[in-house]
Tab-separated table of C-alpha atoms and ligand atoms in Angstrom:
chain	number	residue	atom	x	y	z
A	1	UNK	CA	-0.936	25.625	-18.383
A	2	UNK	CA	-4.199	25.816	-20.312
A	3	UNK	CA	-5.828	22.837	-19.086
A	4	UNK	CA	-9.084	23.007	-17.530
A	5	UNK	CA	-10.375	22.986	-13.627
A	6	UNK	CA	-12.281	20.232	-12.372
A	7	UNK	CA	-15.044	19.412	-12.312
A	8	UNK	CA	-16.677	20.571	-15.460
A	9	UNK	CA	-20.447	21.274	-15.829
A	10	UNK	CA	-22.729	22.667	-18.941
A	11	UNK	CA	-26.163	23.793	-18.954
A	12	UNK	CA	-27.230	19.832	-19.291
A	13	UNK	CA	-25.921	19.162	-15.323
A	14	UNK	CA	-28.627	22.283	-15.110
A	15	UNK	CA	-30.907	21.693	-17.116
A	16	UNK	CA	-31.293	18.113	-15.574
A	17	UNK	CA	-31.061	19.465	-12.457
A	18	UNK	CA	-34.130	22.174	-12.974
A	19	UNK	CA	-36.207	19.046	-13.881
A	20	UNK	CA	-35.469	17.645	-10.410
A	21	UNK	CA	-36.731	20.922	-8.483
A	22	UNK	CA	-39.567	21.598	-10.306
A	23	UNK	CA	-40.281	18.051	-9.368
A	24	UNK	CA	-42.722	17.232	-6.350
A	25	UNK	CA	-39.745	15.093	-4.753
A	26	UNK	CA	-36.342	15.623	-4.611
A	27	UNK	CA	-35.372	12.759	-2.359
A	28	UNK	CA	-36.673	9.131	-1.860
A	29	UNK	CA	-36.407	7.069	-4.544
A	30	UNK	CA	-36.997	9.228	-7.516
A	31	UNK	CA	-37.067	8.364	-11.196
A	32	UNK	CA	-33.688	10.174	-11.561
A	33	UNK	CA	-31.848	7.632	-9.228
A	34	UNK	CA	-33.290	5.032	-10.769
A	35	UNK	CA	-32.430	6.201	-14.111
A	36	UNK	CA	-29.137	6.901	-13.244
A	37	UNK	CA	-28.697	3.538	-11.529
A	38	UNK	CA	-29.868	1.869	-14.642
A	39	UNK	CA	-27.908	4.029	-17.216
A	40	UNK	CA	-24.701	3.933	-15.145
A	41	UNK	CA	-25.098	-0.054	-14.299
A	42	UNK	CA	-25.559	-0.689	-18.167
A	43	UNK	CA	-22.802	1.205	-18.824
A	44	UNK	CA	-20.379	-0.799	-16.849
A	45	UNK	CA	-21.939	-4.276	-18.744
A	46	UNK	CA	-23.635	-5.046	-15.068
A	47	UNK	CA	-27.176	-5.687	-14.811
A	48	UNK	CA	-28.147	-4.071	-11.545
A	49	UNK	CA	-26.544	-0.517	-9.873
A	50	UNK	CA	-27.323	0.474	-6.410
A	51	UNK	CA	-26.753	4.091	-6.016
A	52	UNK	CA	-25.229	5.729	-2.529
A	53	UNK	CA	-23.869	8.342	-1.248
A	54	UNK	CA	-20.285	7.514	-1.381
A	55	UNK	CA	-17.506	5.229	-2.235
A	56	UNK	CA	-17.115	4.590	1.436
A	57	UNK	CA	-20.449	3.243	2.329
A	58	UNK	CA	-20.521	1.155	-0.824
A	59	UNK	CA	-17.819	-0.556	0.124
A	60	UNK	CA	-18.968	-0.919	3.510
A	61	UNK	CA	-22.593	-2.435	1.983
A	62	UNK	CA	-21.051	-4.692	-0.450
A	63	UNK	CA	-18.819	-6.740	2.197
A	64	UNK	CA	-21.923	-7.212	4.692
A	65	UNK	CA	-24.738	-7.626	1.952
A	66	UNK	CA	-21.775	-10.657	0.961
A	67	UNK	CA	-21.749	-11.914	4.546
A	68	UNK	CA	-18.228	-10.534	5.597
A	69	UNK	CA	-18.303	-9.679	9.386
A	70	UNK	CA	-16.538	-10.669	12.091
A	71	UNK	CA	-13.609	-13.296	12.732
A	72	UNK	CA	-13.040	-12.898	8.428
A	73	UNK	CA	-9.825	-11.171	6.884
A	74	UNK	CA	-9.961	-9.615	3.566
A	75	UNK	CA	-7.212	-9.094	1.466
A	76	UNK	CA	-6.743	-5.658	0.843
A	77	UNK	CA	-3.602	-3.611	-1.423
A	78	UNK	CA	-1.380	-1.812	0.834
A	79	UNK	CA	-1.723	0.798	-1.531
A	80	UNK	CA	-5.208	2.330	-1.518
A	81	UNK	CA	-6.891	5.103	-0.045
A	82	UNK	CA	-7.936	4.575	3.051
A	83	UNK	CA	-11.939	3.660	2.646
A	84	UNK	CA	-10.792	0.015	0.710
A	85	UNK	CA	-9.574	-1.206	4.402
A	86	UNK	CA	-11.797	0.994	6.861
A	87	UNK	CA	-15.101	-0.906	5.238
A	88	UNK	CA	-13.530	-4.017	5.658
A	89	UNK	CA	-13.057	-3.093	9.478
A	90	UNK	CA	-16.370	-1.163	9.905
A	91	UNK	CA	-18.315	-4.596	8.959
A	92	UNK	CA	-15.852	-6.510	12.183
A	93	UNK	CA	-13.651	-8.059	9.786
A	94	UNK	CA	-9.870	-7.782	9.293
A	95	UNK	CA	-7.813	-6.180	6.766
A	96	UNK	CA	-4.542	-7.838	5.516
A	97	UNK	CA	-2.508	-5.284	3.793
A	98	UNK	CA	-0.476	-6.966	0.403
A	99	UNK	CA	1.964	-5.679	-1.831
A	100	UNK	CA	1.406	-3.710	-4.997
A	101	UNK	CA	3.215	-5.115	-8.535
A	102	UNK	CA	6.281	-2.408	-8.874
A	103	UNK	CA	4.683	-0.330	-12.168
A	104	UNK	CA	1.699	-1.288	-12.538
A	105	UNK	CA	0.513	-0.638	-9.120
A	106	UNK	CA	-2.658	-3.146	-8.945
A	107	UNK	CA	-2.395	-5.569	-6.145
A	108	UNK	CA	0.616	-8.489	-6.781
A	109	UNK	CA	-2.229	-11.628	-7.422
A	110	UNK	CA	0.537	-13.770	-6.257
A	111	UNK	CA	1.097	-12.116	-2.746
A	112	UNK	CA	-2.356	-11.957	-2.637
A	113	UNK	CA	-2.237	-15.621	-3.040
A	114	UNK	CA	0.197	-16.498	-0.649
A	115	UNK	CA	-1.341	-14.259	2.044
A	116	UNK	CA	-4.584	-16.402	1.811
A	117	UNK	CA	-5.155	-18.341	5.200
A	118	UNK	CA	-7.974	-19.962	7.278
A	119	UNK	CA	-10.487	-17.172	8.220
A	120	UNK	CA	-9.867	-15.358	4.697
A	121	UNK	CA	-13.129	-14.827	3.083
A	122	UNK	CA	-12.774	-12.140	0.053
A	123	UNK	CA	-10.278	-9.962	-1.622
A	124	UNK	CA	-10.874	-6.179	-2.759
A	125	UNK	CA	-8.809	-5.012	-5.890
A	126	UNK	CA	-8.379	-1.830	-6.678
A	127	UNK	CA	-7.873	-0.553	-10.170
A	128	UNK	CA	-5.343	2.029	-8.996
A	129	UNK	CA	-5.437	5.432	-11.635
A	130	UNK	CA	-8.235	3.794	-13.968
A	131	UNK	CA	-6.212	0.490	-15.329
A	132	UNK	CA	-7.781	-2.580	-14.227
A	133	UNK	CA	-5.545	-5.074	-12.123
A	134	UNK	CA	-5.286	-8.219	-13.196
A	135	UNK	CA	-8.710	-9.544	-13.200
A	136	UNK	CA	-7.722	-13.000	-15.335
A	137	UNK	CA	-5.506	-13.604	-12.088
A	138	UNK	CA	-8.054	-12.390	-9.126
A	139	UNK	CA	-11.070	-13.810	-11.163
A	140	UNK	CA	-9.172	-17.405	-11.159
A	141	UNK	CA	-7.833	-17.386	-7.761
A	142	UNK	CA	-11.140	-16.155	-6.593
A	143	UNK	CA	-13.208	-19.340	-7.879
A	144	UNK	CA	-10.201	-21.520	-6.701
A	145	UNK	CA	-10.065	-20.516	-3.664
A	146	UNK	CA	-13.402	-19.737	-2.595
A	147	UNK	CA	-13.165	-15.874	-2.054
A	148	UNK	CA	-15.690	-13.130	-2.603
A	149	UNK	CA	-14.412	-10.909	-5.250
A	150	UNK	CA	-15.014	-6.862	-4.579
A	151	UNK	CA	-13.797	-4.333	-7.687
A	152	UNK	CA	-13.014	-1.205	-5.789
A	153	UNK	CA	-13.681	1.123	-8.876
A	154	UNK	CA	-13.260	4.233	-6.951
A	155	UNK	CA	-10.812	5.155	-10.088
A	156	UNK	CA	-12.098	3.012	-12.710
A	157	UNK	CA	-15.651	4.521	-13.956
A	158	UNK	CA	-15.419	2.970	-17.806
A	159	UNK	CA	-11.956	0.938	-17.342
A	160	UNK	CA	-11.882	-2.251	-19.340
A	161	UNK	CA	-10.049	-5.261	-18.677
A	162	UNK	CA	-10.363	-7.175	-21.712
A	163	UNK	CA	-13.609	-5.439	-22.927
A	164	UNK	CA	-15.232	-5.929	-19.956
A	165	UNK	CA	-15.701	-3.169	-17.839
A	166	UNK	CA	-14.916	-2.422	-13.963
A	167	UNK	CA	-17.196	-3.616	-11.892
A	168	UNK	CA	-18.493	-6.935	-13.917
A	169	UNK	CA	-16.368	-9.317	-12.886
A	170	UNK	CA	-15.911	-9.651	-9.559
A	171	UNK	CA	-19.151	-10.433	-7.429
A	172	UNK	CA	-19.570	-6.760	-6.929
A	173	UNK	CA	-18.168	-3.412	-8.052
A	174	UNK	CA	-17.867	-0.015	-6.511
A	175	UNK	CA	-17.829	3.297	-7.445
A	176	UNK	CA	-17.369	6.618	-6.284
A	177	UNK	CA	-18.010	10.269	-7.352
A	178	UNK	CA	-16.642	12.109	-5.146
A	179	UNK	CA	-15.437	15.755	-6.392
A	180	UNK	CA	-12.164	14.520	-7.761
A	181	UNK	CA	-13.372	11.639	-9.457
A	182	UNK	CA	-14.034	11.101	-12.958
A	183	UNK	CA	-17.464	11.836	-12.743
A	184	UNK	CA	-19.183	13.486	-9.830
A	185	UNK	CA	-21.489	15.289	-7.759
A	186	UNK	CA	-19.352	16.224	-5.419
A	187	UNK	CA	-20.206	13.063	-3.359
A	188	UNK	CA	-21.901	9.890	-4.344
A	189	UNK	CA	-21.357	6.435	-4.788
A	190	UNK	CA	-22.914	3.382	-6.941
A	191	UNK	CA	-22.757	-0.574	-7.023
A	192	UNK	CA	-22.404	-2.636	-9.874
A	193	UNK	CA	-23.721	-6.682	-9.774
A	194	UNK	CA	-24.635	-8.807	-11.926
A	195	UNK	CA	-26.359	-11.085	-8.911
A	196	UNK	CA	-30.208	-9.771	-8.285
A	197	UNK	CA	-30.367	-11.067	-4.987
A	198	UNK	CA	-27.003	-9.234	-3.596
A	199	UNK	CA	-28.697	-6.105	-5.421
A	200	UNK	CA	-31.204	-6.425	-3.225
A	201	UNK	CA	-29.653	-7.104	0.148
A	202	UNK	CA	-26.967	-4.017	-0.950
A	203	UNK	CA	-30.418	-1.781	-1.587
A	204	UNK	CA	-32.106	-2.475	1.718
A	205	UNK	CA	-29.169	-2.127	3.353
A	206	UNK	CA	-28.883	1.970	2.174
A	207	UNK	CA	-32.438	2.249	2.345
A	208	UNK	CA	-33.645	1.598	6.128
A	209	UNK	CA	-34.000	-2.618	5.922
A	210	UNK	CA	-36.620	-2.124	2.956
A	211	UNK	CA	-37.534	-4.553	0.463
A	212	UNK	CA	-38.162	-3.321	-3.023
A	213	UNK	CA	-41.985	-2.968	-3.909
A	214	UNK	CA	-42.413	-2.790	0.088
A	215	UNK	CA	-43.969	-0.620	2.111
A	216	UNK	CA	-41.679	2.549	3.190
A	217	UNK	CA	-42.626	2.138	7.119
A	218	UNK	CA	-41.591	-1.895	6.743
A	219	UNK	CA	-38.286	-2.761	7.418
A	220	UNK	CA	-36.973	-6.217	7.191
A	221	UNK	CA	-33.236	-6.476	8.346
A	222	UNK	CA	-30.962	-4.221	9.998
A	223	UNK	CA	-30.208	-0.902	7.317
A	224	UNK	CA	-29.410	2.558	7.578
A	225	UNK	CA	-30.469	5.785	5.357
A	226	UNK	CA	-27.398	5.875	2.213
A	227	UNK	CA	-29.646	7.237	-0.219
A	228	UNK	CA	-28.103	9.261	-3.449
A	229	UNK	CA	-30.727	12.324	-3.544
A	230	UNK	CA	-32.115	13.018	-6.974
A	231	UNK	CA	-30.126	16.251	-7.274
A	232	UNK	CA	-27.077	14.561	-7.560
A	233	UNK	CA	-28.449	11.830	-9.486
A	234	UNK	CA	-29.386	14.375	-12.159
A	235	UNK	CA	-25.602	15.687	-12.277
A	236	UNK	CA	-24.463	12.292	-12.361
A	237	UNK	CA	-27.002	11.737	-15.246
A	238	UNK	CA	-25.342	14.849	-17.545
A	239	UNK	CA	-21.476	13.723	-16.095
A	240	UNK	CA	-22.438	10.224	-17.387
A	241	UNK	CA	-23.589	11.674	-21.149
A	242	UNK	CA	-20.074	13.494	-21.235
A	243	UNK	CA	-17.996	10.319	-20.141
A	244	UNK	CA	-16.906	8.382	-23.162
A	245	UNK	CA	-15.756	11.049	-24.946
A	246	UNK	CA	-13.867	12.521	-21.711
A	247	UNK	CA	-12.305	9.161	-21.452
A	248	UNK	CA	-11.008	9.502	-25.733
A	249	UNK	CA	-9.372	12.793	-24.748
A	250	UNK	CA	-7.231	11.196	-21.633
A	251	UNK	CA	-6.467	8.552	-23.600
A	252	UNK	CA	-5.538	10.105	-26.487
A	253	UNK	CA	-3.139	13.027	-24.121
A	254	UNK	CA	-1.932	10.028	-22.219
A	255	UNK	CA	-0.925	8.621	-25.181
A	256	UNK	CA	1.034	11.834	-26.170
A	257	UNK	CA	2.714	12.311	-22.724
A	258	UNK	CA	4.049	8.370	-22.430
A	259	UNK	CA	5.246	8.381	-25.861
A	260	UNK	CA	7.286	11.451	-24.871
A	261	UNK	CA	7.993	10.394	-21.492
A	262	UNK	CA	9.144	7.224	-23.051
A	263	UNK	CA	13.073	7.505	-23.178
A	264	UNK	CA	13.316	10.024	-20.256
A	265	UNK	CA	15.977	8.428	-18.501
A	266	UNK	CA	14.868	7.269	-14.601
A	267	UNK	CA	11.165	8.524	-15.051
A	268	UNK	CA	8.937	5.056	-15.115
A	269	UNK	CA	5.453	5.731	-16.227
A	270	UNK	CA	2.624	2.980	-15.142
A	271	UNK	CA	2.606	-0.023	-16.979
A	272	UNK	CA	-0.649	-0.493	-18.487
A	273	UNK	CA	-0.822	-4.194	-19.426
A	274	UNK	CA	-2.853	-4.309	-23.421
A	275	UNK	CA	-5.926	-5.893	-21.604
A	276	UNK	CA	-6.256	-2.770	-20.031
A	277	UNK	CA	-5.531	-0.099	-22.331
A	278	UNK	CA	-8.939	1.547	-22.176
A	279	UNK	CA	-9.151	3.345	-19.133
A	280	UNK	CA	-10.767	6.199	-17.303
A	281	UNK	CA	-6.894	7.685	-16.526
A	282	UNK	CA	-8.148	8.959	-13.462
A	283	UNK	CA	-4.425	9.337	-12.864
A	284	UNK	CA	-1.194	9.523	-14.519
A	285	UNK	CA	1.173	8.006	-12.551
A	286	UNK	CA	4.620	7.224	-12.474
A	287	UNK	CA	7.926	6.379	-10.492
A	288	UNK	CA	11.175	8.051	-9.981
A	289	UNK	CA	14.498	6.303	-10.422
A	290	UNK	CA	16.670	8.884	-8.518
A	291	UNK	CA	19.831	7.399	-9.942
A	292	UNK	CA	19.054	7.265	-13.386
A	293	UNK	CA	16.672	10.329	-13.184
A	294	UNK	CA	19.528	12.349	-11.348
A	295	UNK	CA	16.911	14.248	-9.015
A	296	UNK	CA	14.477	12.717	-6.674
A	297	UNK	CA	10.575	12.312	-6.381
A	298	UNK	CA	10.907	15.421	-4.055
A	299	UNK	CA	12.600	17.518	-6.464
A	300	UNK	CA	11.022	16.303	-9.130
A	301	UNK	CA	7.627	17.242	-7.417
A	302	UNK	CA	8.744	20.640	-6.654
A	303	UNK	CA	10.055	21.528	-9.877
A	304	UNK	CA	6.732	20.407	-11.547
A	305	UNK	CA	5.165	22.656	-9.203
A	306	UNK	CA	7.073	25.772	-10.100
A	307	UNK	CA	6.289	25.343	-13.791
A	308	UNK	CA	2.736	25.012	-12.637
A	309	UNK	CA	2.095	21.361	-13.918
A	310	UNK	CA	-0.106	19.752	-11.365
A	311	UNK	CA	1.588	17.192	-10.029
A	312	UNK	CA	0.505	15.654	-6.463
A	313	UNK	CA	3.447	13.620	-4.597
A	314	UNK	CA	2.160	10.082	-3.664
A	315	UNK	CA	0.324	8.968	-0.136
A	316	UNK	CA	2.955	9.674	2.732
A	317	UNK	CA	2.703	5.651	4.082
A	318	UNK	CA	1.222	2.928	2.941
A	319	UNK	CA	-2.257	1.987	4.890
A	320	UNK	CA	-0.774	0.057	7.566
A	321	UNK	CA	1.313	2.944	8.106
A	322	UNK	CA	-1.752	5.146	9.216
A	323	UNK	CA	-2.361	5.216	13.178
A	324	UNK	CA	-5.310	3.683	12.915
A	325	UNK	CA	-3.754	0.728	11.539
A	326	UNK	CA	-0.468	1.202	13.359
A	327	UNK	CA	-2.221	-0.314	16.656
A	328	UNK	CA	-2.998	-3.499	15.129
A	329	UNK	CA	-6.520	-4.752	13.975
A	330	UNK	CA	-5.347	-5.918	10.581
A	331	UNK	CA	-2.539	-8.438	9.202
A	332	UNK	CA	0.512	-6.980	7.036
A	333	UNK	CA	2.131	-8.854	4.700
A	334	UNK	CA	5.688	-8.212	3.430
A	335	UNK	CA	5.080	-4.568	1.033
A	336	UNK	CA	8.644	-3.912	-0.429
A	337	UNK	CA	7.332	-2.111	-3.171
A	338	UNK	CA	4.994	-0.174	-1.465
A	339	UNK	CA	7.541	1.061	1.409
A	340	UNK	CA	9.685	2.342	-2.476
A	341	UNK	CA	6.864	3.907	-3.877
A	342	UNK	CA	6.096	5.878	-0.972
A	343	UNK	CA	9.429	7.638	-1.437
A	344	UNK	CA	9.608	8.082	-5.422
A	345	UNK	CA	5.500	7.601	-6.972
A	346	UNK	CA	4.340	10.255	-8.103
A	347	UNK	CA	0.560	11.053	-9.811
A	348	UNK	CA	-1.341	13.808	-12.039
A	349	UNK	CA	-4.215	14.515	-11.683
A	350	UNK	CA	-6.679	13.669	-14.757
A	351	UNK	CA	-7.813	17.254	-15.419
A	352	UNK	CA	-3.846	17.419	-16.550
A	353	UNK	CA	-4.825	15.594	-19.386
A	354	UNK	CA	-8.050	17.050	-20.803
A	355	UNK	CA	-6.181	19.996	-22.496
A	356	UNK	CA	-5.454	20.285	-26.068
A	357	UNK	CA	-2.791	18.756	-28.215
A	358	UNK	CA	-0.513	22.235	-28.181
A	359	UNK	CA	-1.280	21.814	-24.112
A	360	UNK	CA	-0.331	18.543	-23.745
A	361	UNK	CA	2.355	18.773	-25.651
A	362	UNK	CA	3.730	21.411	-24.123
A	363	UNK	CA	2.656	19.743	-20.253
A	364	UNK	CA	4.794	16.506	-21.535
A	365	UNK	CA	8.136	18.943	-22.621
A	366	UNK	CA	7.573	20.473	-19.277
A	367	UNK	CA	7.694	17.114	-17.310
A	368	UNK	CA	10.615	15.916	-19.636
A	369	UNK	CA	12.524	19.106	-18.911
A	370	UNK	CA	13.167	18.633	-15.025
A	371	UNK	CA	14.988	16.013	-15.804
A	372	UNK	CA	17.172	17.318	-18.832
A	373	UNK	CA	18.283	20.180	-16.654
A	374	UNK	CA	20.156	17.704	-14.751
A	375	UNK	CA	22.479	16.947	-17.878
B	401	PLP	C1	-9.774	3.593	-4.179
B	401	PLP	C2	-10.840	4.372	-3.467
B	401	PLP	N1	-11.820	3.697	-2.843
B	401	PLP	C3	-12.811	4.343	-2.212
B	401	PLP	C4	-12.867	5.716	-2.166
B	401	PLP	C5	-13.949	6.370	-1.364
B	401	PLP	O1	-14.806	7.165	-2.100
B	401	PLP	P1	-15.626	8.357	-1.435
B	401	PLP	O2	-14.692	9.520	-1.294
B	401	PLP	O3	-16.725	8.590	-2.406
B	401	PLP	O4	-16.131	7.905	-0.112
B	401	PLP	C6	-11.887	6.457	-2.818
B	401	PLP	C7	-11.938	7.937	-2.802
B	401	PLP	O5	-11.009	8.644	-2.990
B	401	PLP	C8	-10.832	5.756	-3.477
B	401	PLP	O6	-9.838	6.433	-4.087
């Protein structure tokens, strides 16, 4: 299948990147970070980005730059990977695991609501493979209930709910590029605010207890070294330039493989509610009916494989399900749907859908095809 590898790079990820060596500093806090920080915060409507280096440790410095610690749960989807709960447990707090809505795989807002108690004090969404959940919902329940509101936008980079983008409308959003992601380095990370002050707290925390325009041996509160070097910031810079346009041709291939997907009989794509049409597609994801479909997620899976069409099963458990979380330290909450998409989700992989229209054309018969051999 003539679709390309990931990730891609010109000569502007190297020409931006010869500007960094010849400069006197690679590391600190050069003009590239900041640049990036500012071009990549703008682009997500938010005022103020905090760069990193990963989506881990962003996570980890939003929820303690916001006060969570220990003795406070935070409601977490049950479907995630892993990082969305570990940060919540690396700050002392307490992950309760809630179900995901059966297509569109977002967080259900009203589990979420009902799994609310005494000692819970924010609520991470995830915008699972780019479409934003329900941020009407989480946005409302947030303000009526008090709760910090954290936009895990691992997959979202560019995702609009509404015509706002990821990241602007909870208290905090965060981001990652690691090498799979929609745009990357290889490893990074970035926070989105629109709050100054809980900039600044995230900052110091990545950058030893520092305060911005203070002196680098004076460190105020408790921090750590997270720093984004400018090497990767200058990557970032070029993968940021190439981004829009990147997101036009998913969309528009996405758009090709649904509408032939559409009547497949047993094969659910993800619903993708209008508010939240534009999206990165970081995946393309979808469910398996085995009865209607007349093969299951397994088969389905393998077949794909065979005719070379990338498809990637789904996560083996849902996060509880992990050891780590198998010997308690969190709160579970009822997850039907998550138990059924563990056996029959599947998800492509977004470089599946920056090929041409001939390619994705032919990608979509190929995907339609496992299923007619069944008839
Ligand atoms: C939803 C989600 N959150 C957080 C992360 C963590 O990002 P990173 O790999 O940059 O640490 C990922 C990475 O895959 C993710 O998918």
């Amino acid at each position: 299948m003539n679709f390309p590898t990931w990730p891609i790079s010109t000569e502007r990820e190297l020409e931006l990147l010869r500007q960094v060596v010849e400069s006197e500093k690679w590391g600190g806090y050069h003009d590239f970070v900041a640049r990036f920080e500012n071009e990549f915060a703008a682009y997500q409507h938010c005022a103020h980005g905090v760069s990193a280096v990963n989506g881990t440790v962003t996570l980890e410095m939003a929820l303690a730059a916001a006060g969570v610690g220990p003795g406070d749960e935070v409601i977490v989807p049950a479907i995630t990977f892993i990082s969305t709960a570990t940060a919540v447990s690396r700050v002392g707090g307490t992950p309760v695991f809630v179900d995901i809505e059966p297509f569109t795989f977002n967080m259900d807002p009203g589990r979420a609501e009902a799994a609310i108690g005494p000692k819970t004090k924010a609520l991470i969404v995830v915008h699972f493979g780019g479409p934003m959940a329900n941020m009407d919902r989480f946005a409302r329940l947030a303000a009526e209930r008090n709760l910090i509101l954290i936009e895990d936008s691992a997959h979202a980079h560019g995702s609009e709910w509404n015509g706002r983008r990821a990241g602007s409308i909870g208290l905090v959003g965060s981001f990652s590029f690691q090498n799979s992601k929609v745009m990357t380095a290889g490893e990074g990370g970035m926070l989105t605010t629109n709050d100054a002050e809980l900039a600044e707290r995230m900052r110091s925390i990545g950058n030893q207890g520092r305060r911005s325009g203070g002196g680098w041996f004076h460190h105020y509160t408790l921090g750590t070294n997270y720093r984004l070097t400018a090497l990767q910031a200058a990557v970032l810079l070029a993968q940021l330039e190439r981004l829009p346009e990147q997101i036009r041709l998913r969309m528009r291939n996405a758009a090709i493989i649904r509408e032939t997907l559409a009547d497949v009989p047993g094969l659910i794509l993800q619903e993708i509610p209008k508010q939240a049409e534009v999206n990165a597609f970081y995946l393309l994801l979808g469910r398996i009916d085995a009865g209607k479909f007349g093969k299951t997620r397994d088969q389905f899976h393998k077949e794909l494989l065979a005719r070379e069409v990338p498809c990637a099963g789904f996560y083996p458990h849902p996060l509880y399900g992990n050891p780590l979380y198998q010997q308690g330290n969190c709160r579970v909450e009822p997850c039907p749907v998550s138990e059924a998409c563990i056996q029959d989700a599947f998800w492509f992989p977004h470089r599946m859908l920056m090929g041409d229209e001939e390619t994705t054309r032919s990608v979509a018969a190929a995907i339609a095809a496992v299923q007619a051999k069944t008839n």
